[in-house]
Amino acid sequence: MSVQTVSDVKATGPNEHGYRRFSLGELTFARDEYFVYIKWPTGRHVMSADGFLRALQRDVAWEFFYGIVNFDGVIGTVNHYGTVDLFAGRYNDAYRKAELDHLENFPTPLIKATFKAILEDWTNSTFDPFASPHETGTAFGPKAGDNRAAVTRRRVAAKRMVGVPEDEALRSDANGFPINRHFVDVPQDEPEVVVEPGFEGQVSAFNLFAYLSRSNVTWNPSVVSVCKDSLYCPTTEEYILPIIHGNDRVEWFVQLSDEIYWDVEDRDTGAVRAKVVMKPGDVAAMPADIRHQGYSPKRAMLLVWENASPDLPALIASGKAPTNPVNF
Amino acid sequence: MTKYVTRFGSLASYEKGGVEIIDDDPKRYAFSNIFEVASRSKPYAKVAVGKNMQYVLEVIRAEGTSEWRAAAHDEFALVMDGEVEIRLLKLADPSGVRPNHEGSIRLSGEPAGRKMGRVRARRGHMTLLPAGAAYQFHADRPGVVLLQTIAGQDTQYRWSEICQTM
Ligand SMILES: [Fe+2]
């Protein structure tokens, strides 16, 4: 983090619990042993500290992702790819009708620096926001150290494909990625690759399932293969997706292993639309006008498939591209 | 200690989930299952199970030996079931694959060129099909490939047959 960025973050000294209070525009963020308190001119909101930090971790690591990252039914961000809206109640029908919602737009570097500072200050040494609840300690209690290594993990993003020379490396015990306890039965064999003389480095294959079995994070789509703007972003899922993702484009899921339950709601109002159960081999689209949250009882491999084209949000918002993936 | 079992699907054994509608149209979710599609496909038919603008995910039933194909962009073959040999060849005459063409094209017969190598891929293995290289699949027994690519002239759309409609 640069000195310039740090100086833009508005924070007080530690409170009686040891945590600093932060402000961004007209919103303030404070925490105590159990809860996070968010205030804006027309309202206030309380969240559990663990859930807040898990959501904040994704928002920071994903550079605000595609579209809307709802921390819960009230608080969240909208990515405009250069600027970010921070909102309270904006995508909540009751808040909107009562005119108590609030939205402010910030340059991405400012909100990112502030969110990073909150995450680093409020995450204790016992807690890893990317880990499943069973694999990490408590987020609660008075300020107790930090976990900078966990909250500043480098995000995997293959340029072409994992395992290709000069690209993202495979995972192994040796480089610090043991097989996850839920995936000890996943075969670790690598494909047999025969390369003819003169084509060294041009014939590439790897075991994606073994690679995913060694992921040490949950609900963190990371690019493994790139076909122009078509990105394979598989992720390993356990417990509950800590955010409710509101799409600004169509997104696709391919269930590679095990089972995930999805709640689907209207993106703008939160009204319930559907429940989706996904089993191995199932494929489903998430339309561009909904939001979704997943529940995974056992660590599962999910292939999230994105179209990263920067033109999509405007095309969909203007009606030039449909919110449905396909018409039939 | 709990013994965890990781469940994958296969042609021989798969179970579909589904969309439970509260207030929506199930067609909007284009819900299908890779193994179900492959179990009803002809060998090497390229059936779209996902589409996002020009990009597609194709399910390919690997059985016997495929035609040779090539694309001007990278494609990625993920084996979902079975064992598939993927043969790569550097085309002696790459002019048939125009630089900006999207999707793969069928090459007639055995194209001339130098062998680049081959990959024997099983479930979970992902293989890069490099831009400009010709490739051919071979499977002794039926297998399933999920292909990350761009829609082309041989991509088949059978949404109403493969997707949950109610
Ligand atoms: Fe999503």
Coordinates of C-alpha atoms and ligand atoms in Angstrom, one line a residue:
Chain A
M1 CA 0.0 0.0 0.0
S2 CA 1.5 3.4 -1.0
V3 CA 1.9 6.2 1.5
Q4 CA -0.4 8.4 -0.6
T5 CA -3.2 5.8 -0.3
V6 CA -2.9 5.4 3.4
S7 CA -3.1 9.2 3.9
D8 CA -6.5 9.3 2.2
V9 CA -8.0 6.8 4.7
K10 CA -10.0 8.6 7.5
A11 CA -9.7 6.8 10.8
T12 CA -9.7 7.5 14.5
G13 CA -7.4 6.0 17.1
P14 CA -8.4 2.7 18.8
N15 CA -11.6 2.6 20.8
E16 CA -12.0 0.8 24.2
H17 CA -12.0 -2.6 22.3
G18 CA -8.8 -1.7 20.4
Y19 CA -10.4 -1.1 17.0
R20 CA -10.2 2.1 15.0
R21 CA -13.3 3.8 13.6
F22 CA -13.4 4.6 9.9
S23 CA -15.3 7.1 7.8
L24 CA -15.9 7.2 4.1
G25 CA -18.0 10.1 2.8
E26 CA -21.0 10.3 5.1
L27 CA -20.7 6.7 6.2
T28 CA -18.9 5.6 9.4
F29 CA -17.8 2.1 10.4
A30 CA -17.1 1.0 13.9
R31 CA -16.7 -2.4 15.6
D32 CA -16.6 -3.8 19.1
E33 CA -16.1 -7.4 20.3
Y34 CA -19.0 -8.9 18.3
F35 CA -20.5 -6.4 16.0
V36 CA -19.9 -3.9 13.3
Y37 CA -21.9 -0.6 13.3
I38 CA -22.5 1.3 10.1
K39 CA -24.1 4.7 10.1
W40 CA -25.2 7.0 7.4
P41 CA -27.3 10.3 7.6
T42 CA -30.7 8.5 7.4
G43 CA -30.0 5.3 9.2
R44 CA -27.8 2.8 10.9
H45 CA -27.1 -0.9 10.6
V46 CA -25.5 -3.6 12.7
M47 CA -23.7 -6.7 11.3
S48 CA -21.9 -9.6 13.0
A49 CA -18.2 -9.0 12.8
D50 CA -17.3 -12.3 11.3
G51 CA -19.9 -12.0 8.5
F52 CA -18.8 -8.4 7.8
L53 CA -15.1 -9.3 7.6
R54 CA -15.8 -12.3 5.3
A55 CA -17.8 -10.0 2.9
L56 CA -15.3 -7.2 3.1
Q57 CA -12.5 -9.6 2.4
R58 CA -14.1 -10.7 -0.9
D59 CA -15.0 -7.1 -1.9
V60 CA -11.3 -6.0 -1.4
A61 CA -9.7 -9.1 -3.0
W62 CA -12.0 -9.0 -6.0
E63 CA -11.5 -5.3 -6.7
F64 CA -15.3 -5.0 -6.2
F65 CA -16.1 -7.9 -8.6
Y66 CA -18.7 -7.7 -11.3
G67 CA -21.8 -5.6 -10.4
I68 CA -23.1 -5.6 -6.9
V69 CA -21.5 -7.1 -3.8
N70 CA -24.2 -7.1 -1.1
F71 CA -22.7 -7.7 2.4
D72 CA -26.3 -8.5 3.4
G73 CA -29.8 -7.1 2.5
V74 CA -28.7 -3.5 3.4
I75 CA -25.0 -2.7 2.9
G76 CA -23.0 -3.2 -0.3
T77 CA -21.1 -1.9 -3.2
V78 CA -21.7 -1.4 -7.0
N79 CA -18.7 -1.6 -9.2
H80 CA -18.5 1.0 -12.0
Y81 CA -15.0 -0.1 -12.9
G82 CA -13.1 3.0 -12.0
T83 CA -15.5 4.2 -9.3
V84 CA -17.5 2.3 -6.8
D85 CA -20.9 3.1 -5.1
L86 CA -21.1 2.3 -1.4
F87 CA -24.8 2.0 -0.5
A88 CA -27.1 1.3 2.4
G89 CA -30.6 0.2 1.7
R90 CA -30.3 1.0 -2.0
Y91 CA -31.3 -2.5 -3.1
N92 CA -33.9 -3.1 -0.4
D93 CA -37.5 -2.4 -1.3
A94 CA -38.5 -1.2 2.2
Y95 CA -35.6 1.2 2.6
R96 CA -36.3 2.6 -0.9
K97 CA -40.0 3.1 -0.2
A98 CA -39.2 4.8 3.1
E99 CA -36.6 6.9 1.3
L100 CA -34.1 6.0 4.0
D101 CA -31.5 4.5 1.6
H102 CA -28.2 6.1 0.9
L103 CA -25.6 5.9 -1.9
E104 CA -22.2 7.5 -2.4
N105 CA -19.8 7.1 -5.2
F106 CA -16.0 7.0 -4.6
P107 CA -13.0 6.6 -6.8
T108 CA -11.9 3.0 -6.6
P109 CA -8.5 3.7 -5.0
L110 CA -10.1 5.6 -2.1
I111 CA -12.8 3.0 -1.2
K112 CA -10.3 0.2 -1.7
A113 CA -7.7 1.8 0.6
T114 CA -10.4 2.4 3.2
F115 CA -11.8 -1.1 3.0
K116 CA -8.3 -2.6 3.1
A117 CA -7.5 -0.6 6.2
I118 CA -10.7 -1.7 7.9
L119 CA -10.0 -5.3 7.0
E120 CA -6.4 -5.2 8.3
D121 CA -7.3 -3.4 11.6
W122 CA -10.4 -5.5 12.4
T123 CA -9.1 -8.9 11.5
N124 CA -7.5 -10.5 14.6
S125 CA -4.6 -13.0 14.4
T126 CA -7.0 -15.9 15.1
F127 CA -9.3 -15.2 12.1
D128 CA -8.9 -15.9 8.4
P129 CA -11.9 -14.4 6.5
F130 CA -11.3 -16.6 3.4
A131 CA -11.2 -19.9 5.4
S132 CA -14.3 -22.0 6.1
P133 CA -15.7 -21.5 9.6
H134 CA -14.4 -24.9 10.7
E135 CA -10.9 -24.1 9.5
T136 CA -10.4 -20.8 11.3
G137 CA -10.6 -19.4 14.8
T138 CA -12.7 -16.7 16.1
A139 CA -13.3 -13.2 14.6
F140 CA -14.7 -12.0 18.0
G141 CA -13.3 -10.4 21.1
P142 CA -11.1 -7.4 21.7
K143 CA -8.4 -6.5 19.2
A144 CA -5.7 -9.2 19.3
G145 CA -3.0 -8.9 16.7
D146 CA -3.5 -9.1 13.0
N147 CA -3.5 -11.6 10.1
R148 CA -2.0 -9.6 7.4
A149 CA -0.8 -12.7 5.5
A150 CA -4.3 -14.0 5.2
V151 CA -6.0 -10.7 4.3
T152 CA -3.5 -9.8 1.6
R153 CA -3.4 -13.1 -0.2
R154 CA -2.4 -12.6 -3.9
R155 CA -5.3 -13.4 -6.1
V156 CA -4.7 -16.1 -8.6
A157 CA -5.3 -14.9 -12.2
A158 CA -4.0 -17.0 -15.0
K159 CA -3.1 -15.1 -18.2
R160 CA -3.6 -18.2 -20.4
M161 CA -3.9 -21.3 -18.3
V162 CA -2.6 -22.6 -15.0
G163 CA 0.5 -24.7 -15.5
V164 CA 1.6 -23.0 -18.8
P165 CA 5.2 -21.8 -18.7
E166 CA 5.4 -18.3 -17.1
D167 CA 1.8 -18.5 -15.9
E168 CA 0.2 -19.4 -12.6
A169 CA 1.9 -22.4 -11.0
L170 CA 0.3 -25.7 -10.0
R171 CA -0.3 -26.3 -6.3
S172 CA 1.6 -28.9 -4.2
D173 CA 2.5 -29.8 -0.7
A174 CA 6.0 -28.4 -1.5
N175 CA 4.7 -24.9 -2.3
G176 CA 2.3 -24.7 0.6
F177 CA -1.0 -26.1 -0.7
P178 CA -1.8 -29.4 1.0
I179 CA -5.0 -31.2 0.0
N180 CA -8.0 -29.9 1.9
R181 CA -9.5 -32.3 4.5
H182 CA -12.8 -32.5 2.4
F183 CA -10.9 -33.5 -0.7
V184 CA -8.5 -36.2 0.5
D185 CA -10.2 -38.7 -1.9
V186 CA -9.7 -36.5 -5.0
P187 CA -7.2 -38.2 -7.4
Q188 CA -3.9 -36.3 -7.8
D189 CA -2.7 -37.9 -11.0
E190 CA -1.5 -35.5 -13.7
P191 CA -2.3 -36.0 -17.4
E192 CA 0.3 -37.8 -19.5
V193 CA 1.8 -35.2 -21.8
V194 CA 4.1 -36.2 -24.6
V195 CA 5.8 -33.3 -26.4
E196 CA 7.6 -33.7 -29.7
P197 CA 11.0 -32.1 -30.2
G198 CA 10.7 -28.4 -31.1
F199 CA 7.3 -27.9 -29.3
E200 CA 8.6 -27.7 -25.7
G201 CA 6.3 -25.5 -23.6
Q202 CA 3.5 -25.6 -26.2
V203 CA 1.7 -28.7 -25.1
S204 CA 0.1 -28.1 -21.7
A205 CA -2.4 -29.9 -19.5
F206 CA -3.0 -30.1 -15.8
N207 CA -5.3 -31.7 -13.2
L208 CA -7.8 -29.0 -12.5
F209 CA -9.7 -31.1 -9.9
A210 CA -6.4 -31.8 -8.0
Y211 CA -5.5 -28.1 -8.2
L212 CA -8.9 -27.2 -6.7
S213 CA -8.6 -29.8 -4.0
R214 CA -5.6 -27.8 -2.8
S215 CA -7.3 -24.5 -2.6
N216 CA -6.9 -23.0 0.9
V217 CA -9.8 -20.4 0.4
T218 CA -13.5 -20.6 0.0
W219 CA -15.9 -18.6 -2.2
N220 CA -13.0 -17.0 -4.2
P221 CA -13.4 -17.4 -7.9
S222 CA -9.9 -17.3 -9.5
V223 CA -9.1 -17.4 -13.2
V224 CA -7.5 -20.7 -14.5
S225 CA -8.1 -20.4 -18.2
V226 CA -8.7 -17.5 -20.6
C227 CA -10.3 -17.5 -24.1
K228 CA -10.3 -13.7 -24.9
D229 CA -13.0 -12.4 -22.4
S230 CA -14.3 -15.8 -21.5
L231 CA -12.8 -16.7 -18.1
Y232 CA -13.0 -19.9 -16.2
C233 CA -13.1 -18.9 -12.5
P234 CA -13.4 -22.1 -10.5
T235 CA -13.6 -21.9 -6.7
T236 CA -14.1 -24.2 -3.7
E237 CA -17.2 -23.6 -1.7
E238 CA -18.0 -24.5 1.9
Y239 CA -20.6 -23.1 4.3
I240 CA -22.3 -19.9 3.0
L241 CA -21.2 -17.4 0.3
P242 CA -20.4 -14.4 2.5
I243 CA -21.9 -12.0 0.0
I244 CA -25.1 -11.8 -2.1
H245 CA -23.9 -11.3 -5.6
G246 CA -26.0 -9.0 -7.8
N247 CA -25.2 -9.5 -11.4
D248 CA -24.5 -6.7 -14.0
R249 CA -24.1 -9.4 -16.6
V250 CA -25.1 -13.1 -17.1
E251 CA -22.9 -15.4 -15.1
W252 CA -22.8 -19.2 -15.4
F253 CA -22.2 -22.0 -12.9
V254 CA -21.0 -25.5 -13.7
Q255 CA -21.1 -27.8 -10.6
L256 CA -17.9 -29.8 -10.8
S257 CA -18.3 -31.8 -7.6
D258 CA -20.7 -32.2 -4.7
E259 CA -23.8 -30.0 -4.1
I260 CA -24.7 -26.3 -3.6
Y261 CA -28.0 -24.7 -2.9
W262 CA -28.6 -21.2 -4.3
D263 CA -31.1 -18.6 -3.1
V264 CA -32.0 -16.3 -6.0
E265 CA -33.7 -12.9 -5.4
D266 CA -34.6 -9.9 -7.6
R267 CA -31.4 -7.9 -7.8
D268 CA -33.0 -4.5 -7.1
T269 CA -35.8 -5.3 -4.6
G270 CA -34.6 -8.6 -2.9
A271 CA -37.9 -10.3 -3.7
V272 CA -37.5 -14.1 -3.8
R273 CA -37.3 -15.5 -7.4
A274 CA -36.1 -19.1 -7.1
K275 CA -34.1 -21.8 -5.4
V276 CA -31.5 -23.7 -7.4
V277 CA -30.0 -27.0 -6.4
M278 CA -26.9 -27.9 -8.3
K279 CA -25.4 -31.4 -8.4
P280 CA -22.3 -32.7 -10.2
G281 CA -22.4 -31.9 -13.9
D282 CA -25.3 -29.4 -13.6
V283 CA -25.1 -26.2 -15.5
A284 CA -27.1 -23.1 -14.7
A285 CA -27.1 -19.4 -15.7
M286 CA -27.6 -16.6 -13.3
P287 CA -29.6 -13.9 -15.3
A288 CA -28.3 -10.4 -15.3
D289 CA -31.1 -9.0 -13.1
I290 CA -30.9 -11.2 -10.0
R291 CA -28.8 -11.7 -7.0
H292 CA -27.7 -15.0 -5.6
Q293 CA -26.2 -16.6 -2.5
G294 CA -25.0 -20.1 -2.2
Y295 CA -24.9 -22.8 0.6
S296 CA -22.5 -25.6 0.4
P297 CA -22.7 -28.4 3.1
K298 CA -19.4 -30.0 2.0
R299 CA -16.5 -28.3 0.3
A300 CA -17.5 -28.4 -3.4
M301 CA -15.8 -27.5 -6.7
L302 CA -17.8 -24.9 -8.6
L303 CA -16.8 -23.5 -12.0
V304 CA -17.9 -19.9 -12.2
W305 CA -17.8 -18.8 -15.8
E306 CA -17.6 -15.1 -16.6
N307 CA -17.6 -12.9 -19.6
A308 CA -15.3 -10.1 -18.6
S309 CA -16.1 -7.8 -21.5
P310 CA -16.1 -4.2 -20.3
D311 CA -19.0 -3.4 -22.7
L312 CA -21.5 -5.8 -21.1
P313 CA -22.9 -3.7 -18.1
A314 CA -23.8 -0.8 -20.4
L315 CA -25.3 -3.1 -23.1
I316 CA -27.4 -4.8 -20.5
A317 CA -28.4 -1.7 -18.6
S318 CA -29.5 0.0 -21.9
G319 CA -31.5 -3.1 -23.0
K320 CA -29.2 -3.7 -26.0
A321 CA -28.2 -7.0 -24.5
P322 CA -30.8 -9.3 -22.8
T323 CA -30.7 -10.2 -19.1
N324 CA -31.5 -13.8 -20.1
P325 CA -28.6 -15.9 -21.2
V326 CA -30.4 -17.6 -24.1
N327 CA -33.9 -17.4 -25.5
F328 CA -35.7 -20.6 -26.5
Chain B
M1 CA -13.0 -39.0 12.1
T2 CA -15.5 -38.1 9.4
K3 CA -14.7 -39.7 6.1
Y4 CA -15.5 -37.2 3.4
V5 CA -16.6 -38.5 0.0
T6 CA -16.2 -36.1 -3.0
R7 CA -19.0 -36.7 -5.5
F8 CA -18.4 -36.3 -9.2
G9 CA -20.8 -37.2 -12.0
S10 CA -20.2 -39.6 -14.9
L11 CA -22.1 -40.9 -17.9
A12 CA -22.9 -44.0 -15.8
S13 CA -24.0 -42.2 -12.7
Y14 CA -25.4 -38.7 -12.4
E15 CA -28.2 -37.1 -10.6
K16 CA -29.7 -33.8 -11.6
G17 CA -30.6 -30.9 -9.3
G18 CA -32.9 -28.3 -10.6
V19 CA -34.6 -24.9 -10.3
E20 CA -37.4 -24.5 -7.9
I21 CA -39.4 -21.5 -9.0
I22 CA -41.0 -19.1 -6.6
D23 CA -41.6 -16.2 -9.0
D24 CA -39.6 -16.5 -12.2
D25 CA -39.4 -18.4 -15.5
P26 CA -37.2 -21.6 -15.3
K27 CA -36.0 -21.1 -18.9
R28 CA -34.0 -18.0 -17.7
Y29 CA -31.7 -20.3 -15.8
A30 CA -31.0 -22.6 -18.8
F31 CA -30.5 -25.5 -16.4
S32 CA -29.0 -28.6 -17.9
N33 CA -26.6 -31.4 -16.9
I34 CA -23.4 -32.2 -18.8
F35 CA -23.7 -36.0 -18.4
E36 CA -27.3 -36.1 -19.5
V37 CA -26.5 -34.0 -22.6
A38 CA -23.5 -36.2 -23.4
S39 CA -25.5 -39.4 -22.8
R40 CA -27.9 -38.3 -25.6
S41 CA -25.3 -36.9 -28.0
K42 CA -23.7 -38.3 -31.1
P43 CA -20.0 -38.8 -30.8
Y44 CA -18.2 -35.4 -31.1
A45 CA -21.3 -33.3 -31.6
K46 CA -20.6 -29.9 -30.0
V47 CA -23.7 -29.1 -27.9
A48 CA -23.8 -25.7 -26.2
V49 CA -24.7 -25.9 -22.5
G50 CA -23.6 -22.4 -21.7
K51 CA -23.6 -19.2 -23.8
N52 CA -22.5 -15.6 -22.9
M53 CA -22.7 -13.4 -26.0
Q54 CA -20.3 -15.1 -28.5
Y55 CA -18.7 -17.4 -25.9
V56 CA -19.9 -20.9 -25.3
L57 CA -19.4 -24.0 -23.2
E58 CA -19.8 -27.1 -25.4
V59 CA -20.4 -30.6 -24.2
I60 CA -18.7 -33.2 -26.4
R61 CA -19.3 -36.9 -26.1
A62 CA -15.8 -38.4 -26.8
E63 CA -16.2 -41.8 -28.4
G64 CA -13.9 -43.2 -31.1
T65 CA -11.8 -40.8 -33.1
S66 CA -12.9 -37.2 -33.9
E67 CA -12.3 -35.1 -37.0
W68 CA -9.4 -32.7 -36.9
R69 CA -10.3 -29.1 -35.9
A70 CA -8.5 -25.8 -35.4
A71 CA -9.3 -22.4 -34.1
A72 CA -7.6 -19.0 -34.3
H73 CA -7.8 -18.6 -30.5
D74 CA -7.0 -20.8 -27.6
E75 CA -9.6 -23.4 -26.5
F76 CA -9.6 -25.5 -23.3
A77 CA -10.8 -29.1 -23.0
L78 CA -11.8 -30.3 -19.6
V79 CA -12.4 -34.0 -19.3
M80 CA -15.4 -34.6 -17.1
D81 CA -15.6 -38.4 -17.5
G82 CA -13.5 -41.2 -19.1
E83 CA -10.1 -41.0 -20.7
V84 CA -9.4 -38.9 -23.8
E85 CA -6.3 -38.7 -25.9
I86 CA -5.8 -35.3 -27.4
R87 CA -3.5 -35.1 -30.4
L88 CA -2.0 -31.7 -31.4
L89 CA -0.5 -30.8 -34.8
K90 CA 1.2 -27.7 -36.2
L91 CA -0.5 -27.0 -39.5
A92 CA 1.8 -26.9 -42.5
D93 CA -0.7 -24.5 -44.1
P94 CA -2.4 -22.4 -41.4
S95 CA -4.1 -20.2 -44.0
G96 CA -7.4 -22.1 -43.5
V97 CA -7.7 -20.6 -40.0
R98 CA -8.2 -16.9 -40.6
P99 CA -6.6 -14.9 -37.7
N100 CA -9.8 -13.3 -36.4
H101 CA -12.1 -16.2 -37.0
E102 CA -14.1 -17.1 -33.9
G103 CA -14.9 -20.7 -33.0
S104 CA -13.2 -23.8 -34.4
I105 CA -13.4 -25.0 -37.9
R106 CA -13.4 -28.6 -39.2
L107 CA -10.4 -29.6 -41.2
S108 CA -10.9 -32.2 -43.9
G109 CA -9.1 -35.5 -43.5
E110 CA -5.7 -35.7 -41.9
P111 CA -4.1 -32.3 -42.2
A112 CA -0.5 -31.9 -43.2
G113 CA 1.9 -30.7 -40.5
R114 CA 4.2 -31.6 -37.7
K115 CA 3.1 -33.5 -34.6
M116 CA 3.3 -31.2 -31.6
G117 CA 2.5 -33.9 -29.0
R118 CA -0.3 -35.6 -27.3
V119 CA -2.1 -35.6 -23.9
R120 CA -3.8 -38.5 -22.2
A121 CA -6.4 -36.8 -20.1
R122 CA -8.7 -38.3 -17.5
R123 CA -11.4 -36.8 -15.3
G124 CA -10.6 -33.3 -14.1
H125 CA -7.7 -32.8 -16.5
M126 CA -7.7 -29.6 -18.5
T127 CA -5.8 -29.4 -21.8
L128 CA -4.9 -26.2 -23.7
L129 CA -5.8 -26.4 -27.4
P130 CA -3.4 -23.7 -28.6
A131 CA -4.5 -21.1 -31.1
G132 CA -3.6 -22.1 -34.6
A133 CA -2.9 -25.8 -33.8
A134 CA -5.0 -28.6 -35.1
Y135 CA -6.4 -31.1 -32.6
Q136 CA -8.1 -34.5 -32.7
F137 CA -9.7 -36.4 -29.8
H138 CA -9.7 -40.1 -29.3
A139 CA -11.5 -42.2 -26.7
D140 CA -11.6 -46.0 -26.6
R141 CA -14.7 -45.8 -24.4
P142 CA -17.3 -43.1 -24.2
G143 CA -16.1 -40.0 -22.3
V144 CA -17.2 -36.4 -21.8
V145 CA -15.3 -33.2 -22.6
L146 CA -16.4 -29.7 -21.6
L147 CA -14.9 -27.2 -24.1
Q148 CA -14.4 -23.5 -23.4
T149 CA -14.5 -21.8 -26.7
I150 CA -16.4 -19.3 -29.0
A151 CA -19.5 -20.2 -30.9
G152 CA -18.7 -21.5 -34.3
Q153 CA -20.4 -23.0 -37.4
D154 CA -20.6 -26.5 -35.8
T155 CA -21.9 -25.4 -32.4
Q156 CA -25.3 -27.0 -31.8
Y157 CA -28.1 -25.3 -29.9
R158 CA -30.7 -27.6 -28.4
W159 CA -31.8 -25.5 -25.4
S160 CA -35.4 -26.7 -25.4
E161 CA -34.3 -30.3 -25.4
I162 CA -31.6 -30.0 -22.7
C163 CA -32.9 -27.4 -20.3
Q164 CA -35.5 -27.4 -17.6
T165 CA -38.6 -25.7 -18.9
M166 CA -41.0 -25.9 -16.1
Ligands
FE1 FE -22.0 -14.7 -8.7

